[in-house]
Coordinates of C-alpha atoms in Angstrom, one line a residue:
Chain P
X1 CA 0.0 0.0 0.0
X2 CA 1.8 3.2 -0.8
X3 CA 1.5 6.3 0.9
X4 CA -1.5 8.4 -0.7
X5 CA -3.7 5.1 -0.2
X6 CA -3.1 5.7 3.6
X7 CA -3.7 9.4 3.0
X8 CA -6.7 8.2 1.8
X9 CA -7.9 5.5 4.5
X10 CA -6.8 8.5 6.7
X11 CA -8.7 11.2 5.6
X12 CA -12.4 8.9 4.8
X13 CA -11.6 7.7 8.5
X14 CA -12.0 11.4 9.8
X15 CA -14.9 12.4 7.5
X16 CA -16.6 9.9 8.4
X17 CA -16.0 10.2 12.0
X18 CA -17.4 13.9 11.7
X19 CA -20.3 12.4 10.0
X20 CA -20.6 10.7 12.9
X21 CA -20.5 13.6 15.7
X22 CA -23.3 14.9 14.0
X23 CA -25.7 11.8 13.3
X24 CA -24.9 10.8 17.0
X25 CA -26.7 14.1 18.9
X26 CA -30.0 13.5 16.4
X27 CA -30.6 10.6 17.5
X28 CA -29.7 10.9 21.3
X29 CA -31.5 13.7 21.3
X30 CA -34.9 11.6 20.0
X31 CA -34.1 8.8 22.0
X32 CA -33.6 11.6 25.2
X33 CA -37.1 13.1 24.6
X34 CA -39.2 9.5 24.2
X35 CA -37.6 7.9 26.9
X36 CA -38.9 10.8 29.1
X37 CA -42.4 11.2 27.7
X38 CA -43.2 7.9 27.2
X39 CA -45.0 7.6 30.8
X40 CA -46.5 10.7 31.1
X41 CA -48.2 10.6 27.4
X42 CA -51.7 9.0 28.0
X43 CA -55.7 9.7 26.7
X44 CA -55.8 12.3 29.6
X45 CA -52.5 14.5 28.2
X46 CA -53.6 14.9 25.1
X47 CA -57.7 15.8 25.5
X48 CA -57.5 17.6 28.4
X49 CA -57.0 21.7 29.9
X50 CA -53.8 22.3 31.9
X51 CA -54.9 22.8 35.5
X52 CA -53.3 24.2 38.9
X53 CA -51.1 27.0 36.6
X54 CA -50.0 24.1 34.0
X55 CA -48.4 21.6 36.5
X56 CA -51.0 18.8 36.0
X57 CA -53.4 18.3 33.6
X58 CA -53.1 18.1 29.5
X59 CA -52.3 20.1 26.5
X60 CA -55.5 19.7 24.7
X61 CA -56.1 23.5 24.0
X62 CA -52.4 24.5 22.6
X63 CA -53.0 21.0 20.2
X64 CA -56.1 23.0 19.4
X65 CA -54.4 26.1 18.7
X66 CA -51.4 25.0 16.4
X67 CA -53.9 23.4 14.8
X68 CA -56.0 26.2 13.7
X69 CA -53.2 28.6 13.1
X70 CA -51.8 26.0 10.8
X71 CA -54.9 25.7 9.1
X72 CA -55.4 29.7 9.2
X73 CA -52.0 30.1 7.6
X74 CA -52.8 27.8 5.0
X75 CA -55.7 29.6 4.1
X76 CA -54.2 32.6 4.1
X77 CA -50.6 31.6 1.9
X78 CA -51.9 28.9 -0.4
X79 CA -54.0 31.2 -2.5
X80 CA -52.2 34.1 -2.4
X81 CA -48.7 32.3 -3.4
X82 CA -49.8 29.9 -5.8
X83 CA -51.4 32.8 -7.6
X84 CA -48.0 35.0 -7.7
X85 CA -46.3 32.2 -8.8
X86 CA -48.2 31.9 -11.7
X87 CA -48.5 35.2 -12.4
X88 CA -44.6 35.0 -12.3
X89 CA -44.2 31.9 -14.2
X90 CA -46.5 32.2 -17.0
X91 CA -47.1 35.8 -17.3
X92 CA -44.3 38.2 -16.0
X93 CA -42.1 39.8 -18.7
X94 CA -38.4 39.4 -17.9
X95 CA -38.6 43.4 -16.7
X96 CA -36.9 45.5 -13.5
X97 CA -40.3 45.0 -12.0
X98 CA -39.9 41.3 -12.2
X99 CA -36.3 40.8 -11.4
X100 CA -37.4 43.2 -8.0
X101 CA -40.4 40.8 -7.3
X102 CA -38.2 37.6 -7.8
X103 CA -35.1 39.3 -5.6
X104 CA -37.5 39.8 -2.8
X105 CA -39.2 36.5 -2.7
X106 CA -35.3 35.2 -2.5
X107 CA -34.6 37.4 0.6
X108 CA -38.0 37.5 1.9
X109 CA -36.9 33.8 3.0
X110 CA -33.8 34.8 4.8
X111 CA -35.5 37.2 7.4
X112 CA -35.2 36.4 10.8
X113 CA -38.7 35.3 12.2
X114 CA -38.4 37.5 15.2
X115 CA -38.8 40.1 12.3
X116 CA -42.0 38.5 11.1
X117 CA -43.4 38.9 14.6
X118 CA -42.0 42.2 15.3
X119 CA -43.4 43.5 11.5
X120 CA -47.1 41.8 12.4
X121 CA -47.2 43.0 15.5
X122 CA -47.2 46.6 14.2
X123 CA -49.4 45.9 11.5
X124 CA -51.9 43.1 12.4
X125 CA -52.1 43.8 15.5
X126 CA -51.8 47.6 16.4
X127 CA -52.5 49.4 13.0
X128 CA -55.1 47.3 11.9
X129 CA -56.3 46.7 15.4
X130 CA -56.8 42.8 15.4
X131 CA -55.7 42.3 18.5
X132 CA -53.8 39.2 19.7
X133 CA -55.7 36.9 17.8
X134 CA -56.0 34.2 15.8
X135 CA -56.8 36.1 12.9
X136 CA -53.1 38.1 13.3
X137 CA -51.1 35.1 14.3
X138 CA -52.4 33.0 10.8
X139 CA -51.4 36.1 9.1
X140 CA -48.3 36.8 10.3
X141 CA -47.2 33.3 9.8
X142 CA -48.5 33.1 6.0
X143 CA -46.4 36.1 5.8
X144 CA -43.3 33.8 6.8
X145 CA -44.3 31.5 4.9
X146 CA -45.3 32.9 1.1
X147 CA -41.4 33.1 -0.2
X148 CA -41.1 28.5 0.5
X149 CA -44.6 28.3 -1.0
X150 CA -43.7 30.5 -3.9
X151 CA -40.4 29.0 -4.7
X152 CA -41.9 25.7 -4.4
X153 CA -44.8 26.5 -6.8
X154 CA -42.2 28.2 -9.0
X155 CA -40.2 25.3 -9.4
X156 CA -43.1 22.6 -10.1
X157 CA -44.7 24.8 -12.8
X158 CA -41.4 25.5 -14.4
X159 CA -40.6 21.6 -13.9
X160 CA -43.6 21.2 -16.2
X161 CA -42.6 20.5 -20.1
X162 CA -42.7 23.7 -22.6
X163 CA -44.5 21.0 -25.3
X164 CA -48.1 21.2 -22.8
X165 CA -48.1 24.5 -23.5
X166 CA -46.9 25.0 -26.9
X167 CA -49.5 21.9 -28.1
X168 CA -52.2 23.6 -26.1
X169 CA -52.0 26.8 -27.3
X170 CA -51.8 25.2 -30.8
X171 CA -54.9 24.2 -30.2
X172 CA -56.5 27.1 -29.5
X173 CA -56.6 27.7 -26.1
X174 CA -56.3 30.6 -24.5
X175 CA -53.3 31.4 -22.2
X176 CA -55.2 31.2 -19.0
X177 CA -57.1 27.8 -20.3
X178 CA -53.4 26.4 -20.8
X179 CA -51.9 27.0 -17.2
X180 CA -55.6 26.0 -15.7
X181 CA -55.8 22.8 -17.8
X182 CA -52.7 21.8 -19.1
X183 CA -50.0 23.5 -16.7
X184 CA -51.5 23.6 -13.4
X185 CA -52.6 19.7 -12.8
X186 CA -49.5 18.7 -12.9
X187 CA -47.8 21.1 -10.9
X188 CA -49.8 20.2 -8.1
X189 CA -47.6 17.4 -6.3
X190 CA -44.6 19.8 -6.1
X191 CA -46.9 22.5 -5.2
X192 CA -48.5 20.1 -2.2
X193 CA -44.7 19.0 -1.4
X194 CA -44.2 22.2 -0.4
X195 CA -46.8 24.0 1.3
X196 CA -46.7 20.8 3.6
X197 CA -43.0 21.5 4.3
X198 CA -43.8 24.9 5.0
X199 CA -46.6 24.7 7.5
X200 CA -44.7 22.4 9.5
X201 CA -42.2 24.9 10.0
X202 CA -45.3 27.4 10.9
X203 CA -46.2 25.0 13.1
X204 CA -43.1 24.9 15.3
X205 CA -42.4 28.4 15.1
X206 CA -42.7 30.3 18.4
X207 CA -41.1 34.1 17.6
X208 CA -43.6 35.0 14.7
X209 CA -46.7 34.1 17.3
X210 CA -45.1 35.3 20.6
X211 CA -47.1 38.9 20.2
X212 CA -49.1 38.3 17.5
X213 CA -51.5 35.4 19.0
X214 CA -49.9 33.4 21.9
X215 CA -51.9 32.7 25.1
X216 CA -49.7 32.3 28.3
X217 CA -52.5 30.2 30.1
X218 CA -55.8 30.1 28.4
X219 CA -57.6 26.7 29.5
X220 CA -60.8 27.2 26.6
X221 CA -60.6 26.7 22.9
X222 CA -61.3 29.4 21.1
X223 CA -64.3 30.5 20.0
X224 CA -63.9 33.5 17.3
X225 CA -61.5 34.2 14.9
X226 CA -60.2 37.3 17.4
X227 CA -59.6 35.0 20.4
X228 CA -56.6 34.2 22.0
X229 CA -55.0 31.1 21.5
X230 CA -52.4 28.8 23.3
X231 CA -49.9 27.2 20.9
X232 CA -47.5 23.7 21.3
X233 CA -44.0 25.6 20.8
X234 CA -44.9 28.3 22.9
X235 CA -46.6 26.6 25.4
X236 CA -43.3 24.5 25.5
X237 CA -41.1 27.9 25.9
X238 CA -43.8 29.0 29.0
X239 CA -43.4 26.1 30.8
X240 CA -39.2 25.3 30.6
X241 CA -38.8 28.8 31.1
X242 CA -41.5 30.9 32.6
X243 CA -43.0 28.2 35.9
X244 CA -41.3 27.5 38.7
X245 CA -41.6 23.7 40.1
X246 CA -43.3 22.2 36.7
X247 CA -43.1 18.7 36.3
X248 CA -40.6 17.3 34.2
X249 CA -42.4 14.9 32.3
X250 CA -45.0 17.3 31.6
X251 CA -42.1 19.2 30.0
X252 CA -41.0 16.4 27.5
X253 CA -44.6 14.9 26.9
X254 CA -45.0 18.5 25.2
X255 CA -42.2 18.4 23.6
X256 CA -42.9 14.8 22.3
X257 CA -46.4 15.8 21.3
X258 CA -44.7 18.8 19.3
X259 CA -42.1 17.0 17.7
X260 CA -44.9 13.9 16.3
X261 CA -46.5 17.0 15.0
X262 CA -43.9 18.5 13.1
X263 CA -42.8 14.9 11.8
X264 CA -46.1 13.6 10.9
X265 CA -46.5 16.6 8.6
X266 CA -43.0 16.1 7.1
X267 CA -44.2 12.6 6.4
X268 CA -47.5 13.8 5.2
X269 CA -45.2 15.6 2.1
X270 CA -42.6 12.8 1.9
X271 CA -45.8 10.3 0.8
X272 CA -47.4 13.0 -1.4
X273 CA -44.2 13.1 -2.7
X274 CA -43.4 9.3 -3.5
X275 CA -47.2 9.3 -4.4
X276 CA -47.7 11.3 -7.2
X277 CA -44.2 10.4 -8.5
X278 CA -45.2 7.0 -9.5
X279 CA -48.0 8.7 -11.7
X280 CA -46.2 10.7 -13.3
X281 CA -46.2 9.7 -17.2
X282 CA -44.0 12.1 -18.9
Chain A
X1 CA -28.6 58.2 16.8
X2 CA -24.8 57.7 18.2
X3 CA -25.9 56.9 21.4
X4 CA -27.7 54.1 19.8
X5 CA -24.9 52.7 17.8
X6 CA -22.4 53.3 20.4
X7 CA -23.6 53.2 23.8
X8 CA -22.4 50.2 25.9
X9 CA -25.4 50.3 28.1
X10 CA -28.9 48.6 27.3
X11 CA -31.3 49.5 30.5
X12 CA -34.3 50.2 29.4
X13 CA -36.2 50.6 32.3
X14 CA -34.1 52.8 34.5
X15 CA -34.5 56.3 34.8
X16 CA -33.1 57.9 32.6
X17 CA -33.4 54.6 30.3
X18 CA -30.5 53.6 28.4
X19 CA -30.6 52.0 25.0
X20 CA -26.7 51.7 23.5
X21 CA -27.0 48.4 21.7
X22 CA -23.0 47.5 21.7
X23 CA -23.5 44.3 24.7
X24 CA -26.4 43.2 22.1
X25 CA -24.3 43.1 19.5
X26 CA -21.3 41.8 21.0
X27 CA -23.5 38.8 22.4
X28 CA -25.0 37.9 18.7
X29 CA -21.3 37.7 17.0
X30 CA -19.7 36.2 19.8
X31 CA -22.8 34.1 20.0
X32 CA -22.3 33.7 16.1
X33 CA -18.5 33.2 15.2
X34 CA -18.6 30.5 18.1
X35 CA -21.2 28.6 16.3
X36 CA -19.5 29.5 12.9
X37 CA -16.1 27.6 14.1
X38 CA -17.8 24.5 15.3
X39 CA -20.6 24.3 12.2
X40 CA -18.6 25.1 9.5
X41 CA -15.7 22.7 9.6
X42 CA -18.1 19.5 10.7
X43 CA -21.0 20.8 8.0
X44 CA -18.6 20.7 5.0
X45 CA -17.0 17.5 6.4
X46 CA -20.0 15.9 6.9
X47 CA -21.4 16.7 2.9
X48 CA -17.2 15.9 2.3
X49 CA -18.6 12.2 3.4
X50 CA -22.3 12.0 2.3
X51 CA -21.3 12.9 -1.0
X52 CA -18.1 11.3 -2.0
X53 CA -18.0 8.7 0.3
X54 CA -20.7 7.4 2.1
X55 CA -22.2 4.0 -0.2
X56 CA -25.5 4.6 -1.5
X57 CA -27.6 2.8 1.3
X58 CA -25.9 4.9 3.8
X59 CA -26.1 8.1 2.1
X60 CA -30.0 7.5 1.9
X61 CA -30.2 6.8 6.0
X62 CA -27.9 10.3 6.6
X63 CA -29.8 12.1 4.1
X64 CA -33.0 11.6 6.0
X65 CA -31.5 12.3 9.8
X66 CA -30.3 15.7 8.3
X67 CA -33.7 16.6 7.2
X68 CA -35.2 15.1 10.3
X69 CA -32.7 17.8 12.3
X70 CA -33.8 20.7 10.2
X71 CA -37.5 19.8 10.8
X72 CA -36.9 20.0 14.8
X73 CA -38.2 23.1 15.9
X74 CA -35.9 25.5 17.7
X75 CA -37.8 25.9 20.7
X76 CA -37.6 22.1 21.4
X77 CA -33.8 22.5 21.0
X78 CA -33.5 25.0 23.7
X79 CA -35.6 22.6 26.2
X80 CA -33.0 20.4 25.6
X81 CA -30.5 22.6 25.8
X82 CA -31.9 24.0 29.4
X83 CA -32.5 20.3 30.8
X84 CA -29.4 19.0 29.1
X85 CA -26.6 20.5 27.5
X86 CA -26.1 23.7 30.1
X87 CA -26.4 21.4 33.1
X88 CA -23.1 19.2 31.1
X89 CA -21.4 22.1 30.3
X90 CA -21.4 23.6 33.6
X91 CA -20.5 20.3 35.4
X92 CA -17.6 19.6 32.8
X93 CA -16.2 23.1 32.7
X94 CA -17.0 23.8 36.5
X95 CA -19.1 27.1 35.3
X96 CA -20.7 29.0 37.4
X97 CA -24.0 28.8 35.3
X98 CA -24.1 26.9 32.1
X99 CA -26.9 29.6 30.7
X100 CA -24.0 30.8 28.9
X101 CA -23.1 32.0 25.4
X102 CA -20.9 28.7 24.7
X103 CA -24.6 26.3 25.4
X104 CA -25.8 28.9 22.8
X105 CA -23.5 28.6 20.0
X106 CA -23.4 24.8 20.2
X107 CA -27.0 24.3 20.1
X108 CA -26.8 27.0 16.9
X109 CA -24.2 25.2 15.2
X110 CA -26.2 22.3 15.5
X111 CA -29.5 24.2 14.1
X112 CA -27.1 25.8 11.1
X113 CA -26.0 22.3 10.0
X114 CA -28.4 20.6 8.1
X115 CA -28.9 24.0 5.7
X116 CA -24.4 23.9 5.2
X117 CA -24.5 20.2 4.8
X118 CA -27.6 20.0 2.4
X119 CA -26.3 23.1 0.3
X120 CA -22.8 21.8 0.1
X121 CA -23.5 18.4 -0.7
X122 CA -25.9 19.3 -3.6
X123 CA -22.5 21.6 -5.0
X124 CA -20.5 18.8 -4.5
X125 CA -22.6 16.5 -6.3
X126 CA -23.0 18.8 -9.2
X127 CA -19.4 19.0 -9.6
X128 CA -18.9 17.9 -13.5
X129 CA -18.0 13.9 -13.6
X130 CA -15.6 14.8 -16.6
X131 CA -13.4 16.3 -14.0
X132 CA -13.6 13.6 -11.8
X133 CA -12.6 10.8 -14.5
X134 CA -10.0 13.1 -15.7
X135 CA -8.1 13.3 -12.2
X136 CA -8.5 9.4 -11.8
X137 CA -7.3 9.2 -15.5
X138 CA -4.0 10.4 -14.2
X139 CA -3.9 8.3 -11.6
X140 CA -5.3 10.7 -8.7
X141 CA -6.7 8.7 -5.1
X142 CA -10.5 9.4 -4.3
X143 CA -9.4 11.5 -1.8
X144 CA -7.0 13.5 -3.8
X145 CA -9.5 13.9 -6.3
X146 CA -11.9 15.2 -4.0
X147 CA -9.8 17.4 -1.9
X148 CA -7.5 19.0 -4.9
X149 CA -10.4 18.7 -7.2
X150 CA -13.7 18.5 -6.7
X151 CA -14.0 20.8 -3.5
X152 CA -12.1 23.7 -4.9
X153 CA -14.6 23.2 -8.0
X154 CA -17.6 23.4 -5.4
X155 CA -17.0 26.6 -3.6
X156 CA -19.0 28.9 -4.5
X157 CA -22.0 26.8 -3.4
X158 CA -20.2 25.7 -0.5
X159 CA -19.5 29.4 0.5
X160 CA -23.2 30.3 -0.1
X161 CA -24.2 27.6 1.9
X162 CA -22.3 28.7 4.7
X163 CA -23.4 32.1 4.4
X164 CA -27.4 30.9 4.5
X165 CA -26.3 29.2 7.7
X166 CA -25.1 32.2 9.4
X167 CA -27.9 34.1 8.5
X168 CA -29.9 31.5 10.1
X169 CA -27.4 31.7 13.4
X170 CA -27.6 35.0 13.5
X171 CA -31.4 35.5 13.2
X172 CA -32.1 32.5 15.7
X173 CA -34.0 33.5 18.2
X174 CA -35.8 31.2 20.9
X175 CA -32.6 29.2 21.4
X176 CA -30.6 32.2 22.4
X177 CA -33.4 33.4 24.5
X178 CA -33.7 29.7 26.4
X179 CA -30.3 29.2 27.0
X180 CA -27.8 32.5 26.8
X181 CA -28.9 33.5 30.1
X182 CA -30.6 36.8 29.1
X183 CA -28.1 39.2 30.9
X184 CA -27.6 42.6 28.4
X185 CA -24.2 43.5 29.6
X186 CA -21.0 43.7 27.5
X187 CA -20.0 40.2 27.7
X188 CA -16.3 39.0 29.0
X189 CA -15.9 35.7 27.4
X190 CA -18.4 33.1 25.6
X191 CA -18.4 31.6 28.6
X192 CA -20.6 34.1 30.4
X193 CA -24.8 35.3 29.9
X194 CA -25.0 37.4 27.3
X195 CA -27.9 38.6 25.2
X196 CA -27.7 38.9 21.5
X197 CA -30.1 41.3 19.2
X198 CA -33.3 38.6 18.8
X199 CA -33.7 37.8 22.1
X200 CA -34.2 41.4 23.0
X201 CA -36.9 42.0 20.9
X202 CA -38.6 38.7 21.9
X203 CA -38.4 39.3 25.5
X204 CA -38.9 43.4 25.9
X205 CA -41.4 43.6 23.5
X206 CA -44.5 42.4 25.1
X207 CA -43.9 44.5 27.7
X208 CA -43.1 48.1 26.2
X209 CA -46.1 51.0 26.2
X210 CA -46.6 50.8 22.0
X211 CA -44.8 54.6 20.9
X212 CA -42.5 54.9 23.9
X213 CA -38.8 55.5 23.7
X214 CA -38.5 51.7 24.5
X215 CA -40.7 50.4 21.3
X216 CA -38.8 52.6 18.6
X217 CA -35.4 51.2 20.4
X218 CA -36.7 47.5 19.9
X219 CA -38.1 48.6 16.0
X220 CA -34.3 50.1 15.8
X221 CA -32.8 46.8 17.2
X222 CA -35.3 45.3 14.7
X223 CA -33.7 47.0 11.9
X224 CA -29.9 46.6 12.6
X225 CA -30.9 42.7 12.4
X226 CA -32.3 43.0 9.2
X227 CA -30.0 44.9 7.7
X228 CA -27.2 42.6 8.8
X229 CA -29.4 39.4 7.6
X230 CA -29.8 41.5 4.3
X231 CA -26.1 41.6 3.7
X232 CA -25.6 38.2 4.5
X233 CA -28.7 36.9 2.1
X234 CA -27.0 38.8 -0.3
X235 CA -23.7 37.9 -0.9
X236 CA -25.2 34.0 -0.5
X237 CA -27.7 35.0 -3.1
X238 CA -24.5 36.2 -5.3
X239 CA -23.0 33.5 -4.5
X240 CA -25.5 30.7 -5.7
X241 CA -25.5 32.3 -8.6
X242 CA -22.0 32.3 -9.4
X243 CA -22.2 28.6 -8.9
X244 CA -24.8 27.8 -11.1
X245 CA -22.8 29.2 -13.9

């Protein structure tokens, strides 16, 4: 064996070594957070209020409340995104207006979320006087999320083949008739792919609600779109940070419940994923 | 204005209040470049190994714990870093609280490497196989190929990889605000509290009278992150470009 061979053994030795420091942590870290739950996750944890200021009791209300702002923010993004895309797709001229659209989707998905919070704060909540609610919490996190729903969408209708829309127009169609019928359909996986993605990462997101929507305590679900609402991640910050004495299982049973969440949904888009690629017949 | 900038006191609420921003500031780079020395060097290693030399089989497995730590949301990350990682660090080290800057920066390395070792591995992969089968040609090791060859060819999209990671450090918030120890004072070492720019907004800002002094300070706080998150979207932006080309 001569010498750059041992280089070699060397060198994959270390790599894969370094691989190794940071596979090991994942893992302990899962491993950490089921062992703990596992005895305190039961019927009662997941369907019932929190009682005596959060130390017994369930988390039934902040499952509630991610919930509906997830389902608020999809509302909210998926129109409003798929719709630009388009427009930037199949429409937009290769102008200065364009290039400054396309450059601030690109940074628009750098921002810091405390910024998101910070910016619909000010504007859901004070100037347009919605309050903490659910209505500016689903809103400030469609916000965060429009630049991963647009690139996504961007992506899937460009990954579609110029010949659907040269044949359809060919044809007779009309441009919007071509992206509706011929453009669109198939654009959807990718499109589904990726809002998924990106409402899981609204989902575990705690900065963007903690002034637009969060409930410190709020045992009730809520009842209009202007209530209150307790959500999982922030729930999880109040009670490792914010109550003296709170049981630890409690702690990681939250934390458990969060993380399922936040996998299930990443799971949701990896099968939508596999799914429609065995259809696809181009 | 220069008070702002300069100032090396943040007290908001004493009389007169104080906002000089320098302790924040200081506590979200040394915050920063500590995560920055531990992430970068294990981040490109890591995509060094899933891309050139991990077998297939494997690859897939590593592929998917990466994207399982990038879906972990940042506030479970500081739980664990409260009920875990501070409590170790201040044992080992003999701290006197492990709510420190260093429990900080480990926990945002950690966060910033799935985006360094996704990005990097995807430039490393679309390194051109010509070049590859031209170094082997004459007679190059994998290893010299990769490190003389294909990494220098992968740069650019390594670089901006590493850039998008420190943006994310740098605009991380509930981690820093778990486990940093939320003291705004000019820090001494990493291994003391210390408050960086988000978690200051995050924790004064429920609590400010809106159009005080306080809540333009915070918006002002909230603009000197942006801009900095700006510059560093940018030159990754430029930089992704470049290596598309």
């Amino acid at each position: 064996m001569n010498a750059a061979k041992i280089h070699q053994k060397i060198a994959f030795f270390i790599l894969g070594l370094v691989t190794l420091i940071v596979v090991i942590p994942i893992l302990m870290i899962i491993f950490y957070i089921v062992k703990n739950s596992i005895g305190a996750i039961n019927w009662e944890f997941i369907t019932q209020a929190p009682r005596n200021g959060m130390r017994e009791g369930g988390i039934f209300p902040a499952i509630v409340g991610t919930i509906v702002l997830v389902v608020g923010t999809m509302l909210f993004s998926l129109p409003l995104s798929v719709l630009s895309a388009i427009y930037l797709v199949e429409y937009a001229k290769d102008n200065f207006f364009t290039r400054l659209i396309k450059l601030s989707v690109v940074n628009l998905s750098g921002i810091p979320s405390i910024i998101y919070g910070l910016f619909g704060f000010t504007l859901f909540v004070l100037f347009l006087k919605l309050g903490t609610s659910i209505l500016a919490g689903s809103l400030t996190l469609a916000i965060m999320s429009l630049p991963v729903i647009i690139t996504a969408t961007k992506e899937a209708l460009e990954s579609v083949p110029l010949s659907f829309r040269e044949i359809s127009l060919s044809l007779g169609a009309t441009k919007w008739q071509t992206v509706r019928y011929c453009v669109l359909p198939y654009a959807i996986p990718g499109i589904l792919t990726g809002t998924v993605l990106s409402l899981s990462r609204a989902a575990g997101e705690t900065a963007p609600i903690l002034f637009t929507v969060a409930a410190f305590y709020l045992p009730r679900l809520p009842r209009t779109v202007f209530d209150q609402v307790m959500a999982l991640p922030y729930h999880l910050y109040v009670i490792s940070t914010q109550v003296p004495n709170m049981p630890m299982k409690l702690s990681f049973a939250t934390c458990f419940v969060l993380i399922a969440l936040v996998f299930l949904m990443n799971l949701v888009s990896v099968i939508l994923r596999a799914h429609f690629r065995k259809k696809k017949i181009w | 204005m220069g008070e702002f900038l300069f100032g090396r006191n943040w007290l908001p609420i004493s009389e007169p209040p104080k906002f000089g921003i320098v302790p924040l500031v200081l506590g979200s780079i040394y915050v920063t470049v500590g995560a920055i020395v531990i992430c970068v060097p294990v981040g490109v290693a890591a995509a060094m190994f899933i891309a050139e030399v991990a077998p297939n089989s494997l690859k897939h497995i590593l592929k998917s714990l990466v994207e399982i730590l990038a879906s972990i949301p940042s506030v479970v990350l500081g739980f664990i870093g409260i009920v875990w990682l501070s409590p170790f660090l201040k044992n080992t080290f003999e701290l006197p609280t492990g709510m420190c800057g260093l429990t900080g920066s480990l926990l945002l390395a950690f966060m910033a490497l799935p985006t360094i070792i996704s990005i990097s591995e995807d430039a490393l992969v679309s390194v051109p196989r010509t070049y590859k089968e031209a170094a082997f040609g004459l007679g190059a090791t994998r290893w010299q190929t990769l490190w003389r060859i294909v990494l220098p060819s992968a740069l650019s999209g390594i670089i901006a990889g590493v850039m998008l990671g420190i943006g994310r450090v740098i605009g991380e918030t509930m981690v820093v605000m778990m486990v940093t120890g939320n003291s705004p004072v000019v820090p001494k070492s990493i291994l003391r509290p210390l408050r960086t720019l988000t978690a200051t907004i995050a924790g004064e800002m429920g609590e400010t009278v809106s159009g005080s002094e306080h809540y333009f300070a915070l918006f002002a706080v909230g603009l000197v992150l942006f801009i900095i998150t700006f510059i560093i979207n940018f030159i990754a932006d430029s930089f992704l470009r470049r290596a598309k080309k």
